Amino acid sequence: MKARAYAATSAGARIAPLEVERREVGPHDVRIDIDACGVCHSDIHQAEGDWGPDIFPMVPGHEIIGIVTETGDAVTKYAVGDRVGVGCYVGSCGTCDACANGDENYCPTWSTTYNGYEQDGVTPTYGGYSDHIVVNEDYVLRIPEGMDTQAAAPLLCAGITVYPPLKSYAGPGKEVGVIGLGGLGHVGVRIAKAMGSRVTVFSHSPGKEADALRLGADAFVATHDPAALKPLRMSFDMILSTVSASIDIDAYLNLLKTRGVLAIVGLPVEPLSFEAGNLVGEARTIVGAKLAGVGTTQEMLDFCAEHGVVADVEVINIADINEAWQRIKDSDVRYRFVIDIAGSLRDQ
Ligand code: NAP
Ligand code: ZN
């Protein structure tokens, strides 16, 4: 089945229209006509070959919301007309320890939504910069009623990336820092506040202070002056780094209390380094996290619906995607681009 899409045909190429082949709806599949797709910095990292090896042509997009328009014979969870979401993966083996634990996101042979292969190991997957997608119902999320489609789409990656570390280490009475006020960071501020934490934003963009406070942050630290961090030594229970570039890990470790946690979810291209003494001396921990299983992703969506958490979005026409990517690279997104797929691709 043909799908209209926008793709990169090689590493670093401009994103341009391309028709791709999607599978027919199988017994366990749903077809989703896509309404909105968020734009994640990971789309750029992958299309530009930052992490490699990559699969081209690449149709990015893993913050997808749309409507079910067809269901396979064996589908039980969804019906035609349901509003659903697809995040960063569309399959996993179902038998490994990770899958058995509900950690499909850590299945060694998971199928990423794009730049990966279906479970057959040979059919490339194509993401949400596209008019429709066909997905096994087990990897589809239910979008809670009342959530705006475009504002909710970024929760499918940005939201589920920050939710698990915040669930583990934030909470009432906790001092939480969020480094980087971009797509992940601004949702992180809202979720950390909804969990009852006191939140400080660390940003290298001084002009984002008013937005940080509007988003609910209690304090804002402009990091272009490293001296600004010094008075905050030993102040934080947890700091979440959402930065896409290298940061001074030692500077942030020293802001953690004894047994404090630095949770890294941002994925800079260059390796990070730190002094062992800054970890050992105060029994601090550095953890990483990548998304969550399907069950926790649904839990996150329901939590966000209950607490009124969505993203601040700039809705764009898909023809403007290359300019949007440049603005993300310039840290100039306020705070997530979402492509109006229904209005600018699907119904054209
Ligand atoms: P984004 O919207 O571009 O936000 C990143 C923010 O980092 C920027 O807004 C900026 O915030 C800060 N930043 C950028 N360059 C910086 C620099 N040179 N020095 C200091 N701060 C800088 O990106 P995103 O979509 O939120 O993604 C963030 C990172 O997380 C990416 O690397 C992405 O690939 C990764 N990611 C990881 C997962 C996972 O599962 N772990 C999932 C999704 C994305 P300020 O302007 O406030 O400083
Ligand atoms: Zn993402």
Short mmCIF file of C-alpha atoms and ligand atoms in Angstrom, two decimals:
data_model
loop_
_atom_site.label_atom_id
_atom_site.label_comp_id
_atom_site.label_asym_id
_atom_site.label_seq_id
_atom_site.Cartn_x
_atom_site.Cartn_y
_atom_site.Cartn_z
CA MET A 1 0.00 0.00 0.00
CA LYS A 2 1.45 3.36 -1.03
CA ALA A 3 1.96 6.08 1.58
CA ARG A 4 2.71 9.74 0.94
CA ALA A 5 5.66 10.80 3.03
CA TYR A 6 8.57 13.18 3.49
CA ALA A 7 11.98 11.57 3.67
CA ALA A 8 15.73 12.03 3.75
CA THR A 9 17.27 9.97 0.96
CA SER A 10 20.83 10.15 2.38
CA ALA A 11 22.56 11.41 5.52
CA GLY A 12 22.14 15.18 5.76
CA ALA A 13 19.91 15.50 2.67
CA ARG A 14 17.02 17.94 2.73
CA ILE A 15 13.71 16.35 3.68
CA ALA A 16 11.58 16.05 0.55
CA PRO A 17 8.38 14.34 -0.62
CA LEU A 18 8.63 10.60 -1.31
CA GLU A 19 6.14 7.80 -1.79
CA VAL A 20 6.88 4.71 0.30
CA GLU A 21 5.37 1.24 0.51
CA ARG A 22 3.56 0.26 3.72
CA ARG A 23 2.35 -3.25 4.48
CA GLU A 24 -1.32 -4.20 4.10
CA VAL A 25 -3.29 -4.37 7.36
CA GLY A 26 -2.59 -7.82 8.88
CA PRO A 27 -4.81 -9.65 11.39
CA HIS A 28 -3.26 -7.90 14.42
CA ASP A 29 -2.71 -4.51 12.76
CA VAL A 30 -4.51 -1.21 12.73
CA ARG A 31 -4.21 1.39 10.01
CA ILE A 32 -3.92 4.90 11.43
CA ASP A 33 -4.55 7.99 9.32
CA ILE A 34 -2.09 10.44 10.84
CA ASP A 35 -3.31 13.87 11.98
CA ALA A 36 -0.20 15.19 13.73
CA CYS A 37 3.44 14.27 14.20
CA GLY A 38 5.87 15.95 16.58
CA VAL A 39 9.41 16.83 15.52
CA CYS A 40 12.07 15.40 17.85
CA HIS A 41 15.75 16.31 17.90
CA SER A 42 16.36 12.58 17.41
CA ASP A 43 14.82 12.91 13.93
CA ILE A 44 17.67 15.26 13.08
CA HIS A 45 20.40 13.19 14.76
CA GLN A 46 19.33 10.15 12.74
CA ALA A 47 18.68 11.79 9.37
CA GLU A 48 22.04 13.53 9.61
CA GLY A 49 23.84 10.28 10.46
CA ASP A 50 24.96 11.37 13.96
CA TRP A 51 24.49 7.93 15.49
CA GLY A 52 24.62 5.55 12.48
CA PRO A 53 24.44 3.16 10.83
CA ASP A 54 21.17 4.44 9.40
CA ILE A 55 18.68 3.21 6.84
CA PHE A 56 17.78 5.40 3.85
CA PRO A 57 15.43 6.56 2.57
CA MET A 58 14.37 7.60 6.08
CA VAL A 59 10.88 8.84 6.91
CA PRO A 60 11.33 10.34 10.40
CA GLY A 61 8.67 10.97 13.01
CA HIS A 62 7.85 9.11 16.23
CA GLU A 63 5.32 11.35 17.96
CA ILE A 64 2.27 10.27 16.00
CA ILE A 65 -1.44 10.80 16.68
CA GLY A 66 -4.20 9.85 14.30
CA ILE A 67 -7.45 8.00 13.85
CA VAL A 68 -7.88 4.26 13.33
CA THR A 69 -9.38 3.77 9.87
CA GLU A 70 -9.03 0.00 9.46
CA THR A 71 -8.55 -2.96 11.81
CA GLY A 72 -7.32 -6.50 11.19
CA ASP A 73 -9.63 -9.45 11.87
CA ALA A 74 -7.94 -10.34 15.17
CA VAL A 75 -7.74 -6.81 16.59
CA THR A 76 -9.49 -6.49 19.96
CA LYS A 77 -8.13 -3.30 21.55
CA TYR A 78 -9.09 -0.65 18.99
CA ALA A 79 -11.95 0.11 16.65
CA VAL A 80 -12.34 2.30 13.60
CA GLY A 81 -12.68 5.92 14.74
CA ASP A 82 -10.50 5.60 17.85
CA ARG A 83 -7.93 8.36 18.40
CA VAL A 84 -4.61 6.68 19.00
CA GLY A 85 -0.89 7.33 19.25
CA VAL A 86 2.34 5.68 18.15
CA GLY A 87 5.65 6.46 19.83
CA CYS A 88 9.22 5.45 19.17
CA TYR A 89 8.75 1.75 18.46
CA VAL A 90 6.26 -0.43 16.62
CA GLY A 91 7.39 -3.93 17.55
CA SER A 92 9.49 -6.12 19.84
CA CYS A 93 10.20 -9.85 20.09
CA GLY A 94 7.71 -10.53 22.89
CA THR A 95 9.83 -13.31 24.39
CA CYS A 96 13.04 -11.80 25.83
CA ASP A 97 13.49 -10.78 29.48
CA ALA A 98 12.86 -7.12 28.64
CA CYS A 99 9.58 -7.89 26.88
CA ALA A 100 8.55 -10.22 29.72
CA ASN A 101 9.14 -7.32 32.16
CA GLY A 102 7.06 -4.88 30.12
CA ASP A 103 10.22 -3.11 28.98
CA GLU A 104 9.60 -3.50 25.25
CA ASN A 105 11.74 -0.38 24.81
CA TYR A 106 14.79 -2.39 25.90
CA CYS A 107 14.10 -5.44 23.71
CA PRO A 108 17.34 -6.04 21.79
CA THR A 109 15.41 -6.67 18.59
CA TRP A 110 12.75 -3.98 18.95
CA SER A 111 11.44 -2.32 15.81
CA THR A 112 11.93 1.43 15.99
CA THR A 113 9.17 3.44 14.33
CA TYR A 114 11.62 4.54 11.63
CA ASN A 115 15.25 3.90 10.79
CA GLY A 116 14.67 0.27 11.77
CA TYR A 117 13.17 -2.96 10.52
CA GLU A 118 9.87 -4.66 11.16
CA GLN A 119 10.01 -7.87 13.20
CA ASP A 120 10.72 -9.79 9.98
CA GLY A 121 14.17 -8.17 10.12
CA VAL A 122 14.13 -7.03 6.49
CA THR A 123 11.23 -4.63 5.91
CA PRO A 124 12.24 -1.03 6.72
CA THR A 125 10.00 0.95 9.05
CA TYR A 126 8.83 4.44 8.12
CA GLY A 127 7.74 7.06 10.63
CA GLY A 128 5.11 9.71 11.03
CA TYR A 129 6.13 12.31 8.44
CA SER A 130 3.59 10.39 6.39
CA ASP A 131 -0.13 10.22 5.68
CA HIS A 132 -0.76 6.88 7.41
CA ILE A 133 0.94 4.05 9.28
CA VAL A 134 0.15 0.37 9.86
CA VAL A 135 1.02 -0.90 13.35
CA ASN A 136 0.44 -4.02 15.41
CA GLU A 137 -2.24 -3.06 17.95
CA ASP A 138 -0.01 -4.06 20.89
CA TYR A 139 2.25 -1.04 20.21
CA VAL A 140 -0.56 1.49 19.86
CA LEU A 141 -1.55 3.91 22.65
CA ARG A 142 -4.95 5.31 23.53
CA ILE A 143 -5.06 9.12 23.59
CA PRO A 144 -7.13 10.23 26.59
CA GLU A 145 -10.25 12.23 25.83
CA GLY A 146 -9.99 15.98 26.07
CA MET A 147 -6.32 16.21 25.10
CA ASP A 148 -5.59 18.36 22.08
CA THR A 149 -4.15 16.18 19.32
CA GLN A 150 -1.33 18.51 18.31
CA ALA A 151 -0.32 19.42 21.87
CA ALA A 152 -0.43 15.79 22.99
CA ALA A 153 1.64 14.34 20.13
CA PRO A 154 5.02 15.26 21.71
CA LEU A 155 4.15 13.21 24.78
CA LEU A 156 4.73 10.07 22.67
CA CYS A 157 8.48 10.67 22.76
CA ALA A 158 9.37 13.78 24.77
CA GLY A 159 6.85 12.90 27.49
CA ILE A 160 7.78 9.25 27.81
CA THR A 161 11.48 10.02 27.81
CA VAL A 162 11.31 12.26 30.87
CA TYR A 163 8.49 10.52 32.78
CA PRO A 164 10.32 7.37 34.00
CA PRO A 165 13.36 9.11 35.55
CA LEU A 166 11.10 11.74 37.11
CA LYS A 167 8.82 9.02 38.47
CA SER A 168 11.86 7.33 40.03
CA TYR A 169 13.64 10.37 41.50
CA ALA A 170 11.33 13.41 41.56
CA GLY A 171 8.18 13.83 43.68
CA PRO A 172 6.85 15.90 46.57
CA GLY A 173 9.52 17.86 48.39
CA LYS A 174 12.27 17.00 45.90
CA GLU A 175 14.58 19.63 44.45
CA VAL A 176 14.73 18.88 40.72
CA GLY A 177 16.85 20.54 38.04
CA VAL A 178 16.10 20.30 34.33
CA ILE A 179 18.96 21.13 31.95
CA GLY A 180 17.85 22.36 28.51
CA LEU A 181 14.49 23.98 27.83
CA GLY A 182 13.65 22.34 24.53
CA GLY A 183 11.12 19.68 23.58
CA LEU A 184 12.01 17.19 26.30
CA GLY A 185 12.94 19.80 28.88
CA HIS A 186 9.74 21.83 28.82
CA VAL A 187 7.58 18.72 29.18
CA GLY A 188 9.95 17.61 31.95
CA VAL A 189 9.32 20.84 33.85
CA ARG A 190 5.57 20.32 33.66
CA ILE A 191 5.69 16.66 34.68
CA ALA A 192 8.12 17.32 37.55
CA LYS A 193 5.81 20.08 38.82
CA ALA A 194 2.77 17.81 38.47
CA MET A 195 4.64 15.28 40.64
CA GLY A 196 5.05 17.91 43.35
CA SER A 197 8.74 18.78 42.94
CA ARG A 198 10.40 22.18 43.14
CA VAL A 199 11.93 22.76 39.71
CA THR A 200 14.92 24.79 38.52
CA VAL A 201 15.64 25.18 34.81
CA PHE A 202 19.26 25.38 33.62
CA SER A 203 19.42 26.97 30.19
CA HIS A 204 22.12 28.34 27.92
CA SER A 205 19.46 30.61 26.36
CA PRO A 206 18.93 33.54 28.75
CA GLY A 207 15.85 34.64 26.80
CA LYS A 208 13.90 31.57 27.95
CA GLU A 209 13.54 32.68 31.57
CA ALA A 210 10.00 34.05 31.29
CA ASP A 211 8.86 30.90 29.49
CA ALA A 212 10.47 28.67 32.09
CA LEU A 213 8.56 30.40 34.86
CA ARG A 214 5.34 30.37 32.84
CA LEU A 215 5.77 26.62 32.36
CA GLY A 216 5.84 26.27 36.12
CA ALA A 217 9.52 26.35 37.02
CA ASP A 218 10.33 27.88 40.41
CA ALA A 219 13.75 29.15 39.36
CA PHE A 220 15.83 29.75 36.24
CA VAL A 221 19.60 29.64 35.96
CA ALA A 222 21.28 31.08 32.87
CA THR A 223 24.28 28.81 32.34
CA HIS A 224 26.28 30.93 29.91
CA ASP A 225 27.99 32.27 33.06
CA PRO A 226 29.43 29.17 34.81
CA ALA A 227 29.69 31.19 38.04
CA ALA A 228 25.89 31.05 38.26
CA LEU A 229 26.09 27.38 39.28
CA LYS A 230 28.47 27.79 42.21
CA PRO A 231 25.96 28.97 44.86
CA LEU A 232 23.82 25.93 44.12
CA ARG A 233 26.32 23.27 45.23
CA MET A 234 24.76 20.30 47.06
CA SER A 235 21.20 21.60 46.44
CA PHE A 236 19.47 19.06 44.21
CA ASP A 237 17.99 15.61 44.72
CA MET A 238 17.91 15.04 41.01
CA ILE A 239 19.01 16.77 37.81
CA LEU A 240 17.64 15.69 34.44
CA SER A 241 19.80 16.48 31.41
CA THR A 242 17.85 16.81 28.18
CA VAL A 243 20.66 18.54 26.30
CA SER A 244 21.51 17.40 22.77
CA ALA A 245 25.10 18.71 23.04
CA SER A 246 27.97 18.02 25.43
CA ILE A 247 27.68 19.60 28.88
CA ASP A 248 30.04 19.96 31.85
CA ILE A 249 28.99 16.90 33.84
CA ASP A 250 31.20 17.78 36.81
CA ALA A 251 29.55 21.17 37.19
CA TYR A 252 26.15 19.49 37.56
CA LEU A 253 27.33 16.56 39.70
CA ASN A 254 28.52 19.11 42.23
CA LEU A 255 25.02 20.57 42.45
CA LEU A 256 23.64 17.25 43.69
CA LYS A 257 23.17 16.47 47.36
CA THR A 258 24.70 13.35 48.85
CA ARG A 259 23.15 10.37 47.01
CA GLY A 260 21.70 12.75 44.40
CA VAL A 261 21.01 11.49 40.90
CA LEU A 262 22.00 12.90 37.52
CA ALA A 263 19.62 11.38 34.97
CA ILE A 264 20.81 11.74 31.39
CA VAL A 265 18.29 11.43 28.57
CA GLY A 266 19.84 13.85 26.06
CA LEU A 267 22.09 12.18 23.50
CA PRO A 268 25.04 14.35 22.51
CA VAL A 269 27.19 13.06 19.69
CA GLU A 270 30.48 13.43 21.59
CA PRO A 271 31.30 11.22 24.64
CA LEU A 272 30.68 12.76 28.07
CA SER A 273 33.29 12.63 30.84
CA PHE A 274 33.46 13.41 34.55
CA GLU A 275 35.80 13.22 37.52
CA ALA A 276 35.26 10.05 39.54
CA GLY A 277 35.73 11.99 42.77
CA ASN A 278 32.62 14.06 42.08
CA LEU A 279 30.59 10.87 41.95
CA VAL A 280 32.30 8.84 44.65
CA GLY A 281 32.73 11.62 47.21
CA GLU A 282 28.98 12.05 47.75
CA ALA A 283 27.67 8.61 46.66
CA ARG A 284 26.02 10.23 43.66
CA THR A 285 24.53 8.29 40.78
CA ILE A 286 24.44 8.87 37.04
CA VAL A 287 21.60 7.04 35.28
CA GLY A 288 20.36 6.94 31.71
CA ALA A 289 16.94 6.08 30.36
CA LYS A 290 15.41 5.43 26.98
CA LEU A 291 11.62 5.71 26.74
CA ALA A 292 9.47 3.10 28.51
CA GLY A 293 7.37 0.04 27.83
CA VAL A 294 3.90 0.22 26.31
CA GLY A 295 2.19 -0.05 29.71
CA THR A 296 4.20 2.79 31.24
CA THR A 297 3.67 4.90 28.13
CA GLN A 298 -0.10 4.57 28.57
CA GLU A 299 0.33 5.39 32.28
CA MET A 300 2.26 8.55 31.32
CA LEU A 301 -0.49 9.64 28.90
CA ASP A 302 -3.14 9.10 31.56
CA PHE A 303 -1.02 10.96 34.16
CA CYS A 304 -0.59 13.89 31.77
CA ALA A 305 -4.32 13.96 31.00
CA GLU A 306 -5.14 13.97 34.71
CA HIS A 307 -2.69 16.81 35.43
CA GLY A 308 -3.33 18.86 32.29
CA VAL A 309 0.19 18.33 30.94
CA VAL A 310 0.73 18.77 27.20
CA ALA A 311 3.46 20.36 25.10
CA ASP A 312 3.70 23.98 23.96
CA VAL A 313 3.66 23.53 20.22
CA GLU A 314 4.32 25.45 17.04
CA VAL A 315 2.23 23.78 14.39
CA ILE A 316 3.87 23.70 10.96
CA ASN A 317 3.13 22.74 7.42
CA ILE A 318 5.19 19.72 6.38
CA ALA A 319 6.70 21.73 3.53
CA ASP A 320 8.45 23.86 6.19
CA ILE A 321 10.19 20.94 7.89
CA ASN A 322 13.75 21.83 6.86
CA GLU A 323 13.45 25.33 8.33
CA ALA A 324 11.97 23.87 11.52
CA TRP A 325 14.95 21.53 11.86
CA GLN A 326 17.34 24.44 11.56
CA ARG A 327 15.49 26.28 14.32
CA ILE A 328 15.72 23.20 16.56
CA LYS A 329 19.47 23.07 15.93
CA ASP A 330 19.62 26.75 16.93
CA SER A 331 17.73 25.99 20.21
CA ASP A 332 15.00 28.23 18.86
CA VAL A 333 11.99 25.94 19.19
CA ARG A 334 9.21 27.11 21.54
CA TYR A 335 8.94 24.31 22.50
CA ARG A 336 8.03 21.54 20.09
CA PHE A 337 7.26 21.68 16.41
CA VAL A 338 4.30 19.54 15.43
CA ILE A 339 3.54 18.86 11.79
CA ASP A 340 -0.07 19.31 10.75
CA ILE A 341 -0.12 16.10 8.73
CA ALA A 342 -3.88 16.17 8.18
CA GLY A 343 -3.80 19.70 6.81
CA SER A 344 -0.55 19.73 4.88
CA LEU A 345 0.01 16.19 3.61
CA ARG A 346 -2.82 13.74 4.14
CA ASP A 347 -5.75 15.66 2.71
CA GLN A 348 -3.88 17.47 -0.07
P1 NAP B 1 15.68 20.16 21.62
O1 NAP B 1 14.26 20.54 21.53
O2 NAP B 1 16.64 20.63 20.61
O3 NAP B 1 16.17 20.60 23.09
C1 NAP B 1 17.50 20.46 23.50
C2 NAP B 1 17.86 21.67 24.37
O4 NAP B 1 19.21 21.49 24.81
C3 NAP B 1 17.85 22.98 23.64
O5 NAP B 1 16.60 23.58 23.54
C4 NAP B 1 18.79 23.80 24.51
O6 NAP B 1 18.06 24.27 25.64
C5 NAP B 1 19.78 22.76 25.02
N1 NAP B 1 21.02 22.86 24.25
C6 NAP B 1 21.18 22.67 22.92
N2 NAP B 1 22.46 22.88 22.56
C7 NAP B 1 23.12 23.20 23.69
C8 NAP B 1 24.46 23.53 23.98
N3 NAP B 1 25.40 23.58 23.01
N4 NAP B 1 24.81 23.79 25.25
C9 NAP B 1 23.88 23.75 26.23
N5 NAP B 1 22.58 23.45 26.02
C10 NAP B 1 22.22 23.20 24.77
O7 NAP B 1 15.85 18.57 21.61
P2 NAP B 1 14.87 17.44 22.21
O8 NAP B 1 14.01 16.94 21.11
O9 NAP B 1 14.29 17.89 23.48
O10 NAP B 1 15.95 16.28 22.46
C11 NAP B 1 17.01 16.49 23.38
C12 NAP B 1 18.01 15.35 23.31
O11 NAP B 1 17.38 14.17 23.84
C13 NAP B 1 18.46 14.98 21.89
O12 NAP B 1 19.83 14.63 21.94
C14 NAP B 1 17.60 13.78 21.57
O13 NAP B 1 18.19 12.95 20.60
C15 NAP B 1 17.54 13.10 22.91
N6 NAP B 1 16.43 12.18 23.08
C16 NAP B 1 16.64 11.11 23.89
C17 NAP B 1 15.61 10.22 24.13
C18 NAP B 1 15.81 9.07 25.06
O14 NAP B 1 15.08 8.09 24.98
N7 NAP B 1 16.74 9.14 25.99
C19 NAP B 1 14.36 10.41 23.53
C20 NAP B 1 14.18 11.54 22.73
C21 NAP B 1 15.21 12.41 22.52
P3 NAP B 1 18.39 25.75 26.23
O15 NAP B 1 18.22 26.69 25.08
O16 NAP B 1 17.38 25.91 27.30
O17 NAP B 1 19.79 25.69 26.76
ZN ZN B 2 12.11 11.50 20.00
#
